[in-house]
Amino acid sequence: MVLTSFVEVQPDSHFPIQNLPYGVFKPEPGSEPRPGVAIGDYVLDLSVIASAGLFDGPFLKNSDCFNQLNLNKFVGLGRPAWKEARVTLQKLLSATEPTLRDNPSLRQKALVSMVKVQMLLPVVIGDYTDFFASMHHAKNCGLIFRGPENPVNPNWFHIPIAYHGRASSIVISGTDIIRPRGQGHPTGNSPPYFGPSRKLDFEMEMAAVVGAGNELGKPVDVNEAADHIFGLVLMNDWSARDIQAWEYVPLGPFLGKSFGTTISPWIVTLDALEPFASDAPKKNPPPLPYLAEKISKNYDISLQVFVKPAGQEDTCIVTRSNFMHLYWTITQQLAHHTINGCNLRPGDLLGTGTISGPEPESYGCLLELTWNGQKPLSLGGSTRKFLEDGDEVIFTGCCKGDGYLVGFGTCSGKILPSPP
Ligand SMILES: O=C(O)/C=C/C(=O)CC(=O)CC(=O)O
Ligand SMILES: [Ca+2]
Ligand SMILES: [Mg+2]
């Protein structure tokens, strides 16, 4: 029988009792941020549940991790505490459990209507790294930026490639993005231009939120890496392709990426995603032993990107992809990140890289979808090579269970013009 909650959950909701993703919210504009979990159209206030003494297991009983302004302390406690919280909350919210169901005053304090709350970044992100783990994306970018000779660099099949991103400009879904200015790639013999980016793009990604960290000098074994990942969010790695193409040789992305990165507010835990695990693609050549995992898995998360063009009422779908298309898994990414002794800390964010599938309809950014502007997309009444001021980009992702969904909600942002 499918587990159900006493809180009414619509069949198309991303947040049934099987999900219970974590976020940080303000119930009212003036109130303090606090951790919560999403259930149907409500947010369960975990500070209220903790104060009522309802986290009574060994890891959470005497912890103040839910009386914090962010989730760093909770995610840093590690998997045993996450499991305990999930069991406690699933029981508390289930249709057959009277504790909260039959206590109207506690229910009124603890369950806040989702439309009324303001969502904030769920964790303080100390460091952010962005991988490059979809082979289809790597190949398409290679063809566009470097030509058909060697589109995928030979190192790519041996090493999960990444660059260090900028944590300070990571923003929560719904935050406007200001078109960056910078030096643009010259054409032919012309000098570089300076001004508002002419090739502003989105990148459809997901990101792993690091839970328990590792000590400096102590790499994480790939087979234990999942214990260091609390969960996943949707992520838009906004990219200015003209700035990027000119600046990235030889040190990689810099100002073409660091002006803004958007994440969705709800962290869906690996425990909630487990029923949707799928085999990761076979690696050829086989990876080095430190990256060879006993169980190599992805998750079947279908991903969609919509654009609402400036001035238009209608939102148009521009891509359909799936998390399953990643070549390097998130556990291989995490193990690789620490193999030199680098320490990860609770709340660090590891972007997967753009998740492109094999078909053109599943490409994860406009660079690929329009082939660097050569094949404009038609969007209702208008066409786009890249994003224009006023365009809004909306990502969504979800897993289809038997009679329920486990979803991520949305990750959106609107482009504002560059400053004059
Ligand atoms: O191939 C390149 O030169 C650049 C590719 C990207 O911009 C991708 C990047 O940010 C990593 C990713 O999203 O996969
Ligand atoms: Ca990226
Ligand atoms: Mg970015």
CSV table of C-alpha atoms and ligand atoms in Angstrom, one decimal:
chain,number,residue,atom,x,y,z
A,1,MET,CA,0.0,0.0,0.0
A,2,VAL,CA,1.2,3.5,-0.8
A,3,LEU,CA,2.1,5.5,2.3
A,4,THR,CA,-0.2,8.6,2.6
A,5,SER,CA,-0.2,11.7,4.8
A,6,PHE,CA,-3.0,13.3,6.7
A,7,VAL,CA,-2.0,16.5,4.9
A,8,GLU,CA,-3.8,16.6,1.6
A,9,VAL,CA,-1.4,16.1,-1.3
A,10,GLN,CA,-2.6,16.4,-4.9
A,11,PRO,CA,-1.6,13.6,-7.2
A,12,ASP,CA,0.6,15.9,-9.3
A,13,SER,CA,2.3,17.4,-6.3
A,14,HIS,CA,6.1,17.1,-6.2
A,15,PHE,CA,6.0,16.9,-2.4
A,16,PRO,CA,4.2,13.8,-1.2
A,17,ILE,CA,5.2,12.0,2.1
A,18,GLN,CA,7.6,9.9,0.0
A,19,ASN,CA,9.7,13.0,-0.7
A,20,LEU,CA,10.0,15.3,2.3
A,21,PRO,CA,12.7,17.6,0.9
A,22,TYR,CA,14.5,20.2,3.1
A,23,GLY,CA,14.6,23.9,2.7
A,24,VAL,CA,14.9,27.1,4.7
A,25,PHE,CA,12.0,29.6,4.8
A,26,LYS,CA,10.6,32.6,6.5
A,27,PRO,CA,6.9,32.1,7.4
A,28,GLU,CA,6.4,35.9,7.3
A,29,PRO,CA,8.5,38.7,5.9
A,30,GLY,CA,9.8,39.8,9.3
A,31,SER,CA,10.4,36.4,10.9
A,32,GLU,CA,13.7,34.5,11.3
A,33,PRO,CA,14.7,31.9,8.7
A,34,ARG,CA,14.2,28.3,9.8
A,35,PRO,CA,14.4,24.8,8.4
A,36,GLY,CA,11.4,23.1,7.0
A,37,VAL,CA,10.2,20.2,4.9
A,38,ALA,CA,7.7,20.4,2.0
A,39,ILE,CA,4.5,18.4,2.3
A,40,GLY,CA,1.9,19.0,-0.4
A,41,ASP,CA,1.1,22.7,-0.4
A,42,TYR,CA,2.6,23.2,3.1
A,43,VAL,CA,5.9,23.7,4.8
A,44,LEU,CA,6.4,21.8,8.0
A,45,ASP,CA,8.3,24.1,10.4
A,46,LEU,CA,11.1,21.9,11.9
A,47,SER,CA,11.9,24.4,14.6
A,48,VAL,CA,8.4,24.0,15.9
A,49,ILE,CA,8.6,20.2,15.7
A,50,ALA,CA,12.0,20.2,17.5
A,51,SER,CA,10.7,22.6,20.2
A,52,ALA,CA,7.7,20.3,20.8
A,53,GLY,CA,10.2,17.5,21.5
A,54,LEU,CA,9.1,15.3,18.6
A,55,PHE,CA,12.6,14.5,17.4
A,56,ASP,CA,13.2,11.9,20.1
A,57,GLY,CA,15.8,9.6,18.5
A,58,PRO,CA,19.4,9.3,19.7
A,59,PHE,CA,21.0,11.7,17.1
A,60,LEU,CA,18.5,14.5,17.2
A,61,LYS,CA,17.0,14.5,20.7
A,62,ASN,CA,19.4,17.0,22.2
A,63,SER,CA,20.4,18.7,19.0
A,64,ASP,CA,19.7,22.3,18.1
A,65,CYS,CA,20.2,21.6,14.4
A,66,PHE,CA,16.7,22.7,13.5
A,67,ASN,CA,17.0,26.0,15.5
A,68,GLN,CA,19.4,27.4,13.0
A,69,LEU,CA,19.2,29.9,10.2
A,70,ASN,CA,20.4,27.3,7.7
A,71,LEU,CA,20.7,23.5,7.3
A,72,ASN,CA,24.5,23.3,7.5
A,73,LYS,CA,24.5,21.9,11.1
A,74,PHE,CA,21.9,19.2,10.2
A,75,VAL,CA,23.5,18.1,7.0
A,76,GLY,CA,26.9,18.0,8.7
A,77,LEU,CA,25.6,15.4,11.2
A,78,GLY,CA,25.7,12.7,8.6
A,79,ARG,CA,23.5,9.8,7.3
A,80,PRO,CA,22.4,8.3,10.6
A,81,ALA,CA,20.9,11.6,11.7
A,82,TRP,CA,19.3,12.1,8.2
A,83,LYS,CA,17.7,8.6,8.4
A,84,GLU,CA,16.4,9.3,11.9
A,85,ALA,CA,14.9,12.6,10.8
A,86,ARG,CA,13.2,10.9,7.8
A,87,VAL,CA,11.7,8.1,9.8
A,88,THR,CA,10.5,10.6,12.5
A,89,LEU,CA,8.9,12.9,9.9
A,90,GLN,CA,7.4,10.2,7.8
A,91,LYS,CA,5.7,8.8,10.9
A,92,LEU,CA,4.6,12.2,12.2
A,93,LEU,CA,3.0,13.1,8.9
A,94,SER,CA,1.4,9.7,8.1
A,95,ALA,CA,-2.3,9.4,7.8
A,96,THR,CA,-2.5,6.9,10.7
A,97,GLU,CA,-0.4,8.9,13.3
A,98,PRO,CA,-2.4,11.1,15.7
A,99,THR,CA,0.3,13.1,17.4
A,100,LEU,CA,0.2,16.1,14.9
A,101,ARG,CA,-2.9,15.1,13.0
A,102,ASP,CA,-5.1,15.4,16.1
A,103,ASN,CA,-3.4,18.4,17.7
A,104,PRO,CA,-5.0,21.5,16.1
A,105,SER,CA,-2.9,24.1,17.8
A,106,LEU,CA,0.4,22.4,17.1
A,107,ARG,CA,-0.7,21.7,13.5
A,108,GLN,CA,-1.5,25.4,13.1
A,109,LYS,CA,1.9,26.4,14.3
A,110,ALA,CA,3.8,23.8,12.4
A,111,LEU,CA,2.2,23.7,9.0
A,112,VAL,CA,2.6,26.9,7.0
A,113,SER,CA,0.9,27.4,3.6
A,114,MET,CA,3.6,27.3,0.9
A,115,VAL,CA,2.2,30.2,-1.0
A,116,LYS,CA,2.8,32.5,2.0
A,117,VAL,CA,6.5,31.6,2.8
A,118,GLN,CA,9.7,33.1,1.4
A,119,MET,CA,12.3,30.5,0.5
A,120,LEU,CA,16.0,31.2,1.1
A,121,LEU,CA,19.2,29.5,0.2
A,122,PRO,CA,19.0,26.2,2.2
A,123,VAL,CA,22.6,26.1,3.2
A,124,VAL,CA,25.5,28.5,3.5
A,125,ILE,CA,27.6,27.5,0.5
A,126,GLY,CA,31.3,27.8,1.3
A,127,ASP,CA,32.6,26.4,-1.9
A,128,TYR,CA,31.0,25.6,-5.3
A,129,THR,CA,32.5,23.3,-7.9
A,130,ASP,CA,31.0,22.6,-11.3
A,131,PHE,CA,31.7,19.4,-13.1
A,132,PHE,CA,31.3,18.6,-16.8
A,133,ALA,CA,29.9,15.1,-16.6
A,134,SER,CA,27.6,14.7,-19.6
A,135,MET,CA,29.4,13.2,-22.6
A,136,HIS,CA,26.8,14.7,-25.0
A,137,HIS,CA,27.4,18.2,-23.6
A,138,ALA,CA,31.1,17.8,-23.7
A,139,LYS,CA,31.1,16.6,-27.3
A,140,ASN,CA,28.7,19.4,-28.5
A,141,CYS,CA,30.7,22.1,-26.7
A,142,GLY,CA,33.9,20.7,-28.1
A,143,LEU,CA,32.5,20.8,-31.7
A,144,ILE,CA,31.3,24.3,-31.2
A,145,PHE,CA,34.3,25.8,-29.4
A,146,ARG,CA,37.2,23.7,-30.7
A,147,GLY,CA,36.0,22.1,-33.9
A,148,PRO,CA,35.5,18.5,-35.2
A,149,GLU,CA,39.1,17.3,-34.9
A,150,ASN,CA,39.0,16.2,-31.2
A,151,PRO,CA,35.7,17.4,-29.8
A,152,VAL,CA,36.1,15.4,-26.5
A,153,ASN,CA,39.5,15.8,-25.0
A,154,PRO,CA,41.1,12.4,-24.3
A,155,ASN,CA,41.4,13.2,-20.6
A,156,TRP,CA,37.6,13.5,-20.3
A,157,PHE,CA,37.1,9.7,-20.3
A,158,HIS,CA,39.6,9.3,-17.4
A,159,ILE,CA,38.9,12.1,-15.1
A,160,PRO,CA,35.7,14.0,-14.0
A,161,ILE,CA,36.6,17.4,-15.3
A,162,ALA,CA,35.5,20.4,-13.3
A,163,TYR,CA,36.2,24.1,-12.6
A,164,HIS,CA,36.0,26.0,-9.3
A,165,GLY,CA,32.9,28.1,-9.4
A,166,ARG,CA,32.0,31.2,-7.4
A,167,ALA,CA,29.9,30.6,-4.3
A,168,SER,CA,29.1,34.2,-3.5
A,169,SER,CA,26.8,34.7,-6.5
A,170,ILE,CA,24.7,31.6,-6.0
A,171,VAL,CA,21.1,32.7,-5.6
A,172,ILE,CA,17.7,31.2,-4.8
A,173,SER,CA,15.1,30.4,-7.4
A,174,GLY,CA,13.1,33.5,-8.3
A,175,THR,CA,16.0,36.0,-8.0
A,176,ASP,CA,16.5,38.2,-11.1
A,177,ILE,CA,19.8,37.8,-13.0
A,178,ILE,CA,21.5,41.0,-14.3
A,179,ARG,CA,22.9,40.5,-17.8
A,180,PRO,CA,26.7,40.6,-17.3
A,181,ARG,CA,29.0,43.0,-19.2
A,182,GLY,CA,32.5,41.9,-20.3
A,183,GLN,CA,34.9,41.4,-23.1
A,184,GLY,CA,33.4,39.5,-26.0
A,185,HIS,CA,35.1,37.1,-28.3
A,186,PRO,CA,36.4,39.0,-31.3
A,187,THR,CA,35.4,37.8,-34.8
A,188,GLY,CA,38.2,37.5,-37.4
A,189,ASN,CA,40.8,40.2,-36.8
A,190,SER,CA,38.6,42.6,-34.9
A,191,PRO,CA,39.5,43.5,-31.4
A,192,PRO,CA,37.4,42.2,-28.5
A,193,TYR,CA,34.3,44.2,-27.8
A,194,PHE,CA,33.2,45.3,-24.4
A,195,GLY,CA,29.6,45.6,-23.3
A,196,PRO,CA,26.5,43.6,-22.3
A,197,SER,CA,26.9,39.9,-23.1
A,198,ARG,CA,25.4,39.1,-26.5
A,199,LYS,CA,25.3,35.4,-25.9
A,200,LEU,CA,23.6,34.9,-22.5
A,201,ASP,CA,22.6,31.3,-21.9
A,202,PHE,CA,21.3,28.9,-19.3
A,203,GLU,CA,22.8,25.5,-18.3
A,204,MET,CA,20.4,22.9,-17.1
A,205,GLU,CA,22.2,21.1,-14.2
A,206,MET,CA,21.6,19.5,-10.9
A,207,ALA,CA,23.9,19.9,-7.9
A,208,ALA,CA,24.8,17.7,-5.0
A,209,VAL,CA,24.7,19.3,-1.5
A,210,VAL,CA,27.6,18.0,0.6
A,211,GLY,CA,26.5,16.7,4.0
A,212,ALA,CA,29.3,15.3,6.2
A,213,GLY,CA,32.6,16.7,5.1
A,214,ASN,CA,36.1,15.1,5.1
A,215,GLU,CA,39.2,16.1,6.8
A,216,LEU,CA,42.0,17.8,4.9
A,217,GLY,CA,44.4,15.2,3.6
A,218,LYS,CA,41.8,12.3,3.9
A,219,PRO,CA,40.2,11.4,0.6
A,220,VAL,CA,36.7,9.9,0.5
A,221,ASP,CA,36.5,6.3,-0.9
A,222,VAL,CA,34.2,6.2,-3.9
A,223,ASN,CA,32.1,3.5,-2.4
A,224,GLU,CA,31.5,5.6,0.7
A,225,ALA,CA,30.9,8.9,-1.2
A,226,ALA,CA,27.1,8.6,-1.0
A,227,ASP,CA,27.4,9.1,2.8
A,228,HIS,CA,28.8,12.6,2.2
A,229,ILE,CA,25.9,13.7,-0.1
A,230,PHE,CA,22.8,15.0,1.6
A,231,GLY,CA,20.7,15.5,-1.5
A,232,LEU,CA,20.2,17.2,-4.9
A,233,VAL,CA,18.8,20.5,-6.1
A,234,LEU,CA,18.2,21.9,-9.6
A,235,MET,CA,20.8,24.3,-10.7
A,236,ASN,CA,21.1,26.9,-13.5
A,237,ASP,CA,24.7,27.7,-14.3
A,238,TRP,CA,23.9,30.9,-16.3
A,239,SER,CA,26.7,31.4,-18.8
A,240,ALA,CA,27.8,34.3,-21.0
A,241,ARG,CA,29.1,32.4,-24.0
A,242,ASP,CA,30.9,35.3,-25.7
A,243,ILE,CA,32.7,36.2,-22.5
A,244,GLN,CA,33.5,32.5,-21.8
A,245,ALA,CA,34.8,31.8,-25.3
A,246,TRP,CA,37.3,34.6,-25.1
A,247,GLU,CA,38.5,34.2,-21.5
A,248,TYR,CA,38.7,30.5,-20.9
A,249,VAL,CA,42.1,29.7,-22.5
A,250,PRO,CA,44.1,28.4,-20.6
A,251,LEU,CA,42.6,28.6,-17.1
A,252,GLY,CA,38.9,27.9,-17.7
A,253,PRO,CA,35.6,29.6,-17.0
A,254,PHE,CA,35.7,32.8,-14.9
A,255,LEU,CA,33.6,35.9,-15.5
A,256,GLY,CA,31.5,34.1,-18.1
A,257,LYS,CA,29.9,32.1,-15.3
A,258,SER,CA,30.5,33.9,-11.9
A,259,PHE,CA,27.8,36.6,-12.3
A,260,GLY,CA,25.0,34.3,-11.1
A,261,THR,CA,24.0,30.7,-10.5
A,262,THR,CA,20.5,29.8,-9.4
A,263,ILE,CA,19.4,26.8,-7.3
A,264,SER,CA,16.0,25.4,-6.4
A,265,PRO,CA,15.0,25.8,-2.8
A,266,TRP,CA,14.2,22.2,-1.8
A,267,ILE,CA,17.0,19.7,-1.3
A,268,VAL,CA,15.6,16.2,-2.2
A,269,THR,CA,17.5,13.6,-0.2
A,270,LEU,CA,19.3,10.6,-1.7
A,271,ASP,CA,17.0,8.5,0.5
A,272,ALA,CA,14.0,9.9,-1.3
A,273,LEU,CA,15.6,9.3,-4.7
A,274,GLU,CA,16.7,5.8,-3.9
A,275,PRO,CA,13.6,4.1,-5.5
A,276,PHE,CA,14.5,5.8,-8.8
A,277,ALA,CA,18.1,4.7,-8.9
A,278,SER,CA,19.3,3.4,-12.3
A,279,ASP,CA,22.5,2.0,-13.7
A,280,ALA,CA,25.0,4.6,-14.7
A,281,PRO,CA,26.4,4.2,-18.3
A,282,LYS,CA,29.2,1.7,-18.7
A,283,LYS,CA,32.6,3.3,-18.7
A,284,ASN,CA,34.9,2.7,-21.6
A,285,PRO,CA,37.9,2.8,-20.9
A,286,PRO,CA,37.4,1.5,-17.3
A,287,PRO,CA,38.2,4.2,-14.8
A,288,LEU,CA,41.2,4.1,-12.5
A,289,PRO,CA,40.6,2.0,-9.3
A,290,TYR,CA,39.9,5.1,-7.1
A,291,LEU,CA,36.9,5.9,-9.4
A,292,ALA,CA,35.7,2.3,-10.0
A,293,GLU,CA,32.7,2.0,-7.8
A,294,LYS,CA,31.0,-1.3,-6.8
A,295,ILE,CA,27.6,0.1,-7.6
A,296,SER,CA,27.6,2.9,-10.1
A,297,LYS,CA,24.2,4.6,-10.2
A,298,ASN,CA,22.3,7.6,-11.5
A,299,TYR,CA,18.7,8.5,-10.8
A,300,ASP,CA,15.7,8.5,-13.3
A,301,ILE,CA,14.9,12.2,-12.9
A,302,SER,CA,13.1,13.7,-15.9
A,303,LEU,CA,14.1,17.3,-16.4
A,304,GLN,CA,12.5,20.1,-18.4
A,305,VAL,CA,13.4,23.6,-19.3
A,306,PHE,CA,10.8,26.3,-20.2
A,307,VAL,CA,11.4,29.8,-21.4
A,308,LYS,CA,8.9,32.6,-21.0
A,309,PRO,CA,10.0,35.1,-23.6
A,310,ALA,CA,9.9,38.7,-22.6
A,311,GLY,CA,6.4,40.2,-23.2
A,312,GLN,CA,4.8,36.9,-24.0
A,313,GLU,CA,2.1,35.2,-21.9
A,314,ASP,CA,3.0,31.7,-22.9
A,315,THR,CA,5.8,29.6,-21.5
A,316,CYS,CA,7.5,27.3,-24.1
A,317,ILE,CA,9.3,24.1,-23.5
A,318,VAL,CA,12.8,24.1,-24.9
A,319,THR,CA,14.3,20.9,-23.7
A,320,ARG,CA,13.5,17.5,-22.1
A,321,SER,CA,16.5,15.7,-20.5
A,322,ASN,CA,17.2,13.2,-17.7
A,323,PHE,CA,19.7,12.9,-14.9
A,324,MET,CA,20.4,9.4,-16.2
A,325,HIS,CA,22.5,10.9,-19.0
A,326,LEU,CA,25.4,11.7,-16.7
A,327,TYR,CA,28.5,9.7,-17.5
A,328,TRP,CA,30.4,10.4,-14.3
A,329,THR,CA,28.2,9.8,-11.2
A,330,ILE,CA,27.9,12.2,-8.3
A,331,THR,CA,29.8,9.8,-6.1
A,332,GLN,CA,32.7,9.6,-8.6
A,333,GLN,CA,32.7,13.4,-8.8
A,334,LEU,CA,32.9,13.6,-5.0
A,335,ALA,CA,35.6,11.0,-4.7
A,336,HIS,CA,37.6,12.6,-7.4
A,337,HIS,CA,37.2,16.0,-5.7
A,338,THR,CA,38.8,14.7,-2.5
A,339,ILE,CA,41.4,12.3,-4.0
A,340,ASN,CA,44.2,14.9,-3.7
A,341,GLY,CA,43.3,15.5,0.0
A,342,CYS,CA,41.0,18.5,-0.6
A,343,ASN,CA,38.5,18.8,2.2
A,344,LEU,CA,34.8,19.3,1.5
A,345,ARG,CA,32.6,20.9,4.0
A,346,PRO,CA,28.9,20.7,4.9
A,347,GLY,CA,26.9,22.8,2.5
A,348,ASP,CA,29.4,22.8,-0.3
A,349,LEU,CA,27.8,22.5,-3.7
A,350,LEU,CA,28.9,20.2,-6.5
A,351,GLY,CA,27.2,21.0,-9.9
A,352,THR,CA,26.9,18.0,-12.2
A,353,GLY,CA,27.5,20.0,-15.3
A,354,THR,CA,25.0,20.6,-18.1
A,355,ILE,CA,22.8,17.5,-18.5
A,356,SER,CA,22.4,17.0,-22.2
A,357,GLY,CA,21.0,13.8,-23.6
A,358,PRO,CA,21.8,12.3,-27.0
A,359,GLU,CA,19.0,13.8,-29.1
A,360,PRO,CA,18.9,17.5,-30.1
A,361,GLU,CA,15.6,17.9,-28.1
A,362,SER,CA,17.4,16.9,-25.0
A,363,TYR,CA,20.3,19.4,-25.1
A,364,GLY,CA,20.8,21.3,-21.9
A,365,CYS,CA,21.6,24.8,-23.0
A,366,LEU,CA,21.0,27.3,-25.9
A,367,LEU,CA,24.6,27.0,-27.1
A,368,GLU,CA,23.7,23.4,-28.1
A,369,LEU,CA,20.0,23.9,-28.9
A,370,THR,CA,20.7,26.7,-31.4
A,371,TRP,CA,24.2,25.5,-32.3
A,372,ASN,CA,25.8,28.7,-31.1
A,373,GLY,CA,23.1,30.8,-32.6
A,374,GLN,CA,23.1,29.3,-36.1
A,375,LYS,CA,19.7,27.6,-35.7
A,376,PRO,CA,17.3,29.9,-33.8
A,377,LEU,CA,14.6,28.3,-31.7
A,378,SER,CA,11.1,29.3,-32.3
A,379,LEU,CA,9.2,30.1,-29.1
A,380,GLY,CA,5.5,30.9,-29.7
A,381,GLY,CA,5.5,34.2,-31.4
A,382,SER,CA,9.2,34.9,-31.2
A,383,THR,CA,12.6,33.3,-31.9
A,384,ARG,CA,15.8,33.1,-29.8
A,385,LYS,CA,19.4,32.4,-30.5
A,386,PHE,CA,20.3,33.4,-26.9
A,387,LEU,CA,18.4,34.9,-24.0
A,388,GLU,CA,17.0,38.4,-24.2
A,389,ASP,CA,16.3,40.9,-21.4
A,390,GLY,CA,13.0,40.1,-19.8
A,391,ASP,CA,13.2,36.4,-20.6
A,392,GLU,CA,12.4,34.0,-17.8
A,393,VAL,CA,13.9,30.5,-17.6
A,394,ILE,CA,12.2,27.8,-15.6
A,395,PHE,CA,13.6,24.4,-14.8
A,396,THR,CA,11.6,21.5,-13.3
A,397,GLY,CA,12.5,18.0,-12.5
A,398,CYS,CA,10.7,14.9,-11.1
A,399,CYS,CA,10.7,11.2,-10.6
A,400,LYS,CA,7.6,9.2,-11.3
A,401,GLY,CA,6.7,6.7,-8.6
A,402,ASP,CA,3.9,4.2,-8.5
A,403,GLY,CA,1.0,6.5,-7.7
A,404,TYR,CA,3.1,9.5,-6.6
A,405,LEU,CA,5.9,11.9,-7.8
A,406,VAL,CA,9.1,12.8,-6.1
A,407,GLY,CA,10.0,16.2,-7.5
A,408,PHE,CA,12.2,19.2,-7.1
A,409,GLY,CA,9.7,22.0,-7.7
A,410,THR,CA,11.1,24.7,-10.0
A,411,CYS,CA,14.3,26.7,-10.4
A,412,SER,CA,13.6,30.0,-12.2
A,413,GLY,CA,15.2,33.3,-13.0
A,414,LYS,CA,14.5,36.3,-15.2
A,415,ILE,CA,17.1,38.3,-17.1
A,416,LEU,CA,17.3,42.0,-16.3
A,417,PRO,CA,19.2,44.4,-18.6
A,418,SER,CA,22.9,45.3,-17.9
A,419,PRO,CA,23.5,48.5,-16.0
A,420,PRO,CA,23.9,51.5,-18.4
B,1,LIG,O1,33.6,22.9,-23.4
B,1,LIG,C1,33.7,24.1,-22.9
B,1,LIG,O2,34.7,24.8,-23.2
B,1,LIG,C2,32.8,24.6,-21.9
B,1,LIG,C3,31.8,24.0,-21.5
B,1,LIG,C4,30.9,24.6,-20.5
B,1,LIG,O3,30.6,25.8,-20.4
B,1,LIG,C5,30.3,23.7,-19.5
B,1,LIG,C6,30.5,23.9,-18.1
B,1,LIG,O4,30.2,24.9,-17.4
B,1,LIG,C7,30.4,22.6,-17.4
B,1,LIG,C8,29.1,22.0,-17.7
B,1,LIG,O5,28.1,22.6,-17.4
B,1,LIG,O6,29.0,20.8,-18.1
B,2,CA,CA,28.1,24.5,-16.1
B,3,MG,MG,27.1,30.2,-13.1
